[in-house]
Coordinates of C-alpha atoms in Angstrom, one line a residue:
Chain A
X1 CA 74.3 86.2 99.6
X2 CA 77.6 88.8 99.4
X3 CA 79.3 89.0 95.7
X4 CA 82.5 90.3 95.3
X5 CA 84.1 90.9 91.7
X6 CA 87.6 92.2 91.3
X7 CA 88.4 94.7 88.1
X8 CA 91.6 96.4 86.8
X9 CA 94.0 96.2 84.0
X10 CA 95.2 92.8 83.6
X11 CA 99.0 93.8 82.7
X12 CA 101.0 96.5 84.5
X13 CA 104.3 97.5 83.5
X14 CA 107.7 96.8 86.0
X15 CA 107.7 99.7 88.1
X16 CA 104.6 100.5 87.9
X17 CA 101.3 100.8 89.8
X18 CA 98.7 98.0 90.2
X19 CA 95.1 99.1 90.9
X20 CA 92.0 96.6 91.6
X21 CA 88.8 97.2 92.6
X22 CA 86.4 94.7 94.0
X23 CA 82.6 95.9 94.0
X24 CA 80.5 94.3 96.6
X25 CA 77.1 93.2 96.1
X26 CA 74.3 91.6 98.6
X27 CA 75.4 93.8 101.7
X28 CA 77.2 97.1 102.4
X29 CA 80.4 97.6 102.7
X30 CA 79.9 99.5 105.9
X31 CA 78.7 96.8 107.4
X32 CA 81.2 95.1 110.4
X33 CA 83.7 93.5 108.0
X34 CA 87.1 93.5 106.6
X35 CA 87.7 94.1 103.3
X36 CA 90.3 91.8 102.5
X37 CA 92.8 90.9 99.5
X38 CA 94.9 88.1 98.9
X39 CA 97.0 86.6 96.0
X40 CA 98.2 83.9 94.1
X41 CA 101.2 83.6 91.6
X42 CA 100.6 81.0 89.0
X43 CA 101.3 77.2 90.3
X44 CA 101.7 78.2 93.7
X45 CA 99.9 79.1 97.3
X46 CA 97.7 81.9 98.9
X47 CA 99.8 85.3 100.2
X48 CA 97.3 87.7 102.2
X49 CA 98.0 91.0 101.6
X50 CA 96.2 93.1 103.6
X51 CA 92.9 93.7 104.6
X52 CA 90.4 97.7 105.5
X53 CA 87.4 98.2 107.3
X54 CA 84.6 100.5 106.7
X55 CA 86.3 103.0 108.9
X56 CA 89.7 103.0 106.6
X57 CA 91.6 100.9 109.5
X58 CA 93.8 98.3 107.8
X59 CA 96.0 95.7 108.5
X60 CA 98.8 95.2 105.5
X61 CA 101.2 91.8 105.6
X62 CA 104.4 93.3 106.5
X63 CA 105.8 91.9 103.4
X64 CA 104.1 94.4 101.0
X65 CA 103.5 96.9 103.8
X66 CA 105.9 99.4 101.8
X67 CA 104.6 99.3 98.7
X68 CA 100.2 98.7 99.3
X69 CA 98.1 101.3 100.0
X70 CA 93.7 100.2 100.8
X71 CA 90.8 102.1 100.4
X72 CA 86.9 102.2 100.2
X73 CA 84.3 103.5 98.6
X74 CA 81.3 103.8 100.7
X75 CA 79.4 105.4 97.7
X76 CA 80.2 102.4 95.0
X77 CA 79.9 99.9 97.7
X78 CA 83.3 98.8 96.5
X79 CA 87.0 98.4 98.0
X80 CA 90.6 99.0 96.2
X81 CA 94.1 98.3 96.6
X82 CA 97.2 99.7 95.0
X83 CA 100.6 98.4 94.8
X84 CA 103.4 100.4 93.8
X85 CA 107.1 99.6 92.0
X86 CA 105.7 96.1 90.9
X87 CA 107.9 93.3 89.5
X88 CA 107.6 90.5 87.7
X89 CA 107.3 88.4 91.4
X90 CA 103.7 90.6 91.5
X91 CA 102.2 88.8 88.9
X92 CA 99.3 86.8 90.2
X93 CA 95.7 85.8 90.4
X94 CA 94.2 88.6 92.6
X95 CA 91.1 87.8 94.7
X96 CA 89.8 90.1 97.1
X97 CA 87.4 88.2 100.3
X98 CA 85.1 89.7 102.9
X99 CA 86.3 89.1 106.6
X100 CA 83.4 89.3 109.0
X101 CA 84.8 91.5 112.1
X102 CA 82.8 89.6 114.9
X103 CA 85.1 86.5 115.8
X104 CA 82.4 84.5 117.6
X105 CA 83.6 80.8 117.1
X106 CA 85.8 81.5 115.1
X107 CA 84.3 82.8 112.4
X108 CA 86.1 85.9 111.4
X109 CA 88.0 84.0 108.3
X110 CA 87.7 85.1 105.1
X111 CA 84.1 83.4 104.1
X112 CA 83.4 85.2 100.4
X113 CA 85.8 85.2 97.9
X114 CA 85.6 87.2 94.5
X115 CA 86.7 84.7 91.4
X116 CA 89.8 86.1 91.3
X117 CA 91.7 88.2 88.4
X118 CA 95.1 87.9 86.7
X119 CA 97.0 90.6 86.8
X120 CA 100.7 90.2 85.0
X121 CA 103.5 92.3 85.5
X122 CA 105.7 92.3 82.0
X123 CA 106.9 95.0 79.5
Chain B
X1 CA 104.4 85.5 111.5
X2 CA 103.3 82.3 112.1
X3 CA 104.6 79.3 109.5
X4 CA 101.8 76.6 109.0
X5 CA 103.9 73.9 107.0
X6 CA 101.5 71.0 105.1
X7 CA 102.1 67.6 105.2
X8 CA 101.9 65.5 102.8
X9 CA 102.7 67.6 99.3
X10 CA 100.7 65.5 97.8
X11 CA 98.2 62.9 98.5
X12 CA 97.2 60.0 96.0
X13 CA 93.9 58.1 97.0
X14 CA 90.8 56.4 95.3
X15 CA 87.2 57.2 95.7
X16 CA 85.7 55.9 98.6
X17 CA 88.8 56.0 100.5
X18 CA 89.9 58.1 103.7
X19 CA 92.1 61.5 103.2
X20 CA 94.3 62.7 106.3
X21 CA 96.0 66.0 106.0
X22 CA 98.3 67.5 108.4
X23 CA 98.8 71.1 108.9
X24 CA 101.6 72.3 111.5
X25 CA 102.2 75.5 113.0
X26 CA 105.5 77.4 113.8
X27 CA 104.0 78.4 117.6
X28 CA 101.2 77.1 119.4
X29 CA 97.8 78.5 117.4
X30 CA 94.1 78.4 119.5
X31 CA 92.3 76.3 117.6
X32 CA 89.3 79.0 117.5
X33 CA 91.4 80.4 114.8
X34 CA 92.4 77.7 112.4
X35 CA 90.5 77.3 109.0
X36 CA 90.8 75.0 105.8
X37 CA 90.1 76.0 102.3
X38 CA 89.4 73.8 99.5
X39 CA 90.7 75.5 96.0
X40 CA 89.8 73.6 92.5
X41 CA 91.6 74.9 89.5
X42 CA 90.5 78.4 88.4
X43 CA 88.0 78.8 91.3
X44 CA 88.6 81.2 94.3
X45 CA 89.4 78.7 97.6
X46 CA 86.0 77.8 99.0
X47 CA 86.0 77.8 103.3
X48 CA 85.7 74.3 104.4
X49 CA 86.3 74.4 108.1
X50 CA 86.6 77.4 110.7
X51 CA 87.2 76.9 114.2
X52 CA 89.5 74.0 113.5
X53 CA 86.3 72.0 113.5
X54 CA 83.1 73.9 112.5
X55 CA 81.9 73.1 109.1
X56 CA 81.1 76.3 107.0
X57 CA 77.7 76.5 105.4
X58 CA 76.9 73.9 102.9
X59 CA 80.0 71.7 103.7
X60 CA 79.2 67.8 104.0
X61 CA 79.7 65.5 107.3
X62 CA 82.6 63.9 105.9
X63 CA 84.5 66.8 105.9
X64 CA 86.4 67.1 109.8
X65 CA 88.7 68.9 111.6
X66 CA 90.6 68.6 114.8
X67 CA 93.8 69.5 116.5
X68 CA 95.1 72.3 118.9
X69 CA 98.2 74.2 119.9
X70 CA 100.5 73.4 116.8
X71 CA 99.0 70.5 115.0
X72 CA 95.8 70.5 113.0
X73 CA 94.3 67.5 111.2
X74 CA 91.7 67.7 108.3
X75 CA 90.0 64.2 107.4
X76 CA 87.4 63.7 104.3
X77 CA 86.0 60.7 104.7
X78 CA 84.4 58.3 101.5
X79 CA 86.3 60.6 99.1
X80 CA 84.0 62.1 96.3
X81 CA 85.4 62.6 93.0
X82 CA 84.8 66.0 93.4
X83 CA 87.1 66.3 96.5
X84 CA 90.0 66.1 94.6
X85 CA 91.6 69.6 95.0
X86 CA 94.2 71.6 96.8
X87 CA 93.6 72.1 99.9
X88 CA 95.2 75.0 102.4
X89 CA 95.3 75.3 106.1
X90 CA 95.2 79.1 107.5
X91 CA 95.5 80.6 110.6
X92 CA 93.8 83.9 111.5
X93 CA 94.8 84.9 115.4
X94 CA 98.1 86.8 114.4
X95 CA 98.5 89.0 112.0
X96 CA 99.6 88.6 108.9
X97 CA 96.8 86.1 108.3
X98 CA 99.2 83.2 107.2
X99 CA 98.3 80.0 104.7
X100 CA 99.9 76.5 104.3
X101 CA 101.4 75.8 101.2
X102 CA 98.7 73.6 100.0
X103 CA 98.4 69.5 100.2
X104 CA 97.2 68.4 96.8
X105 CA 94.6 65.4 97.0
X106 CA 94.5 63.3 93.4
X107 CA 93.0 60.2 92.3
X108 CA 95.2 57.5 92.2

């Protein structure tokens, strides 16, 4: 059974940079996946936000493309995602999902989902 | 980017009763690539339905999907109590991976 727990500060400044991790437990992160993230601002729907394999290919929503950056960490079995110049339309419930690659059926949708974690953009 | 709009916003219904939610698409979307999530409050959405109509792991009969090209069609039959959530169509064949705004089921 795959885990995934997200982890970062839960208050960024405007302007600033927010950083998550999500550590992955029950199976490798190099295994045929994407490492996806997607959010939530309070009261309101999903917003993907981009996803990176264990090869460091990614696929960002054009929306945030600008501003999100994706890695891994092959050693940590973990995954991370950076946005830059947040605002106060960043804040949101963060969760980060595994994506299997193989699409057999249909089944390459996000499947695991960490709980989530709150991260509010405010001075 | 594809635009999945939800229909209705919200949903009253009792227990025991039949739930029909409507999920639409902005262009034609191969049903091999349509999911439904079901999202409680302060839980992560839980995967219902992949493939338009392929129950995930764990998820009970009453749960169905159906539909093809731009219209998709989630029905939970005998409503539990605990199927009372929000509930979000997604599409996965275009990138960006696009939701639905949500149809909120609640006990009348």
């Amino acid at each position: 059974q795959v885990h995934l727990q997200e982890s970062g500060p839960g208050l960024v400044k405007p302007s600033g940079t927010l950083s998550l991790t999500c550590a992955v437990s029950g199976g490798s992160i190099s295994n045929s996946n994407w490492w996806s993230w997607v959010r939530q601002p309070p009261g309101k729907g999903l917003e993907w936000i981009g996803e990176i394999n264990h090869s460091w290919t990614t696929n960002y929503n054009p929306s945030l493309k600008s501003r999100v950056t994706m890695s891994v960490d092959k050693s940590n079995n973990q995954f991370s995602l950076k946005l830059n110049s947040v605002t106060a339309a960043d804040t949101a419930v963060y969760y980060c999902a595994r994506r299997p690659i193989s699409c057999s059926g249909g089944t390459c949708t996000p499947d695991y989902w960490g709980q989530g974690t709150l991260v509010t953009v405010s001075s | 980017e594809i635009v999945l709009t939800q229909s209705p916003g919200t949903l009253s219904l009792s227990p025991g009763e039949r739930a029909t939610l409507s999920c639409r698409a902005s262009q034609s979307v191969s049903s091999t690539y349509l999911a439904w999530y079901q999202q409680k409050p302060g839980q992560a959405p839980r995967l219902l339905m992949y493939g338009a109509s392929i129950r995930a792991t764990g998820i009970p009969d009453r749960f169905s999907g159906s539909g093809s090209g731009t219209d998709f069609t989630l029905t939970v039959n005998r409503l539990e109590p605990e199927d009372f959530a929000v509930y979000y169509c997604q599409q996965y064949v275009i990138s960006p991976i696009t939701f639905g705004q949500g149809t909120r089921l609640e006990i009348k």
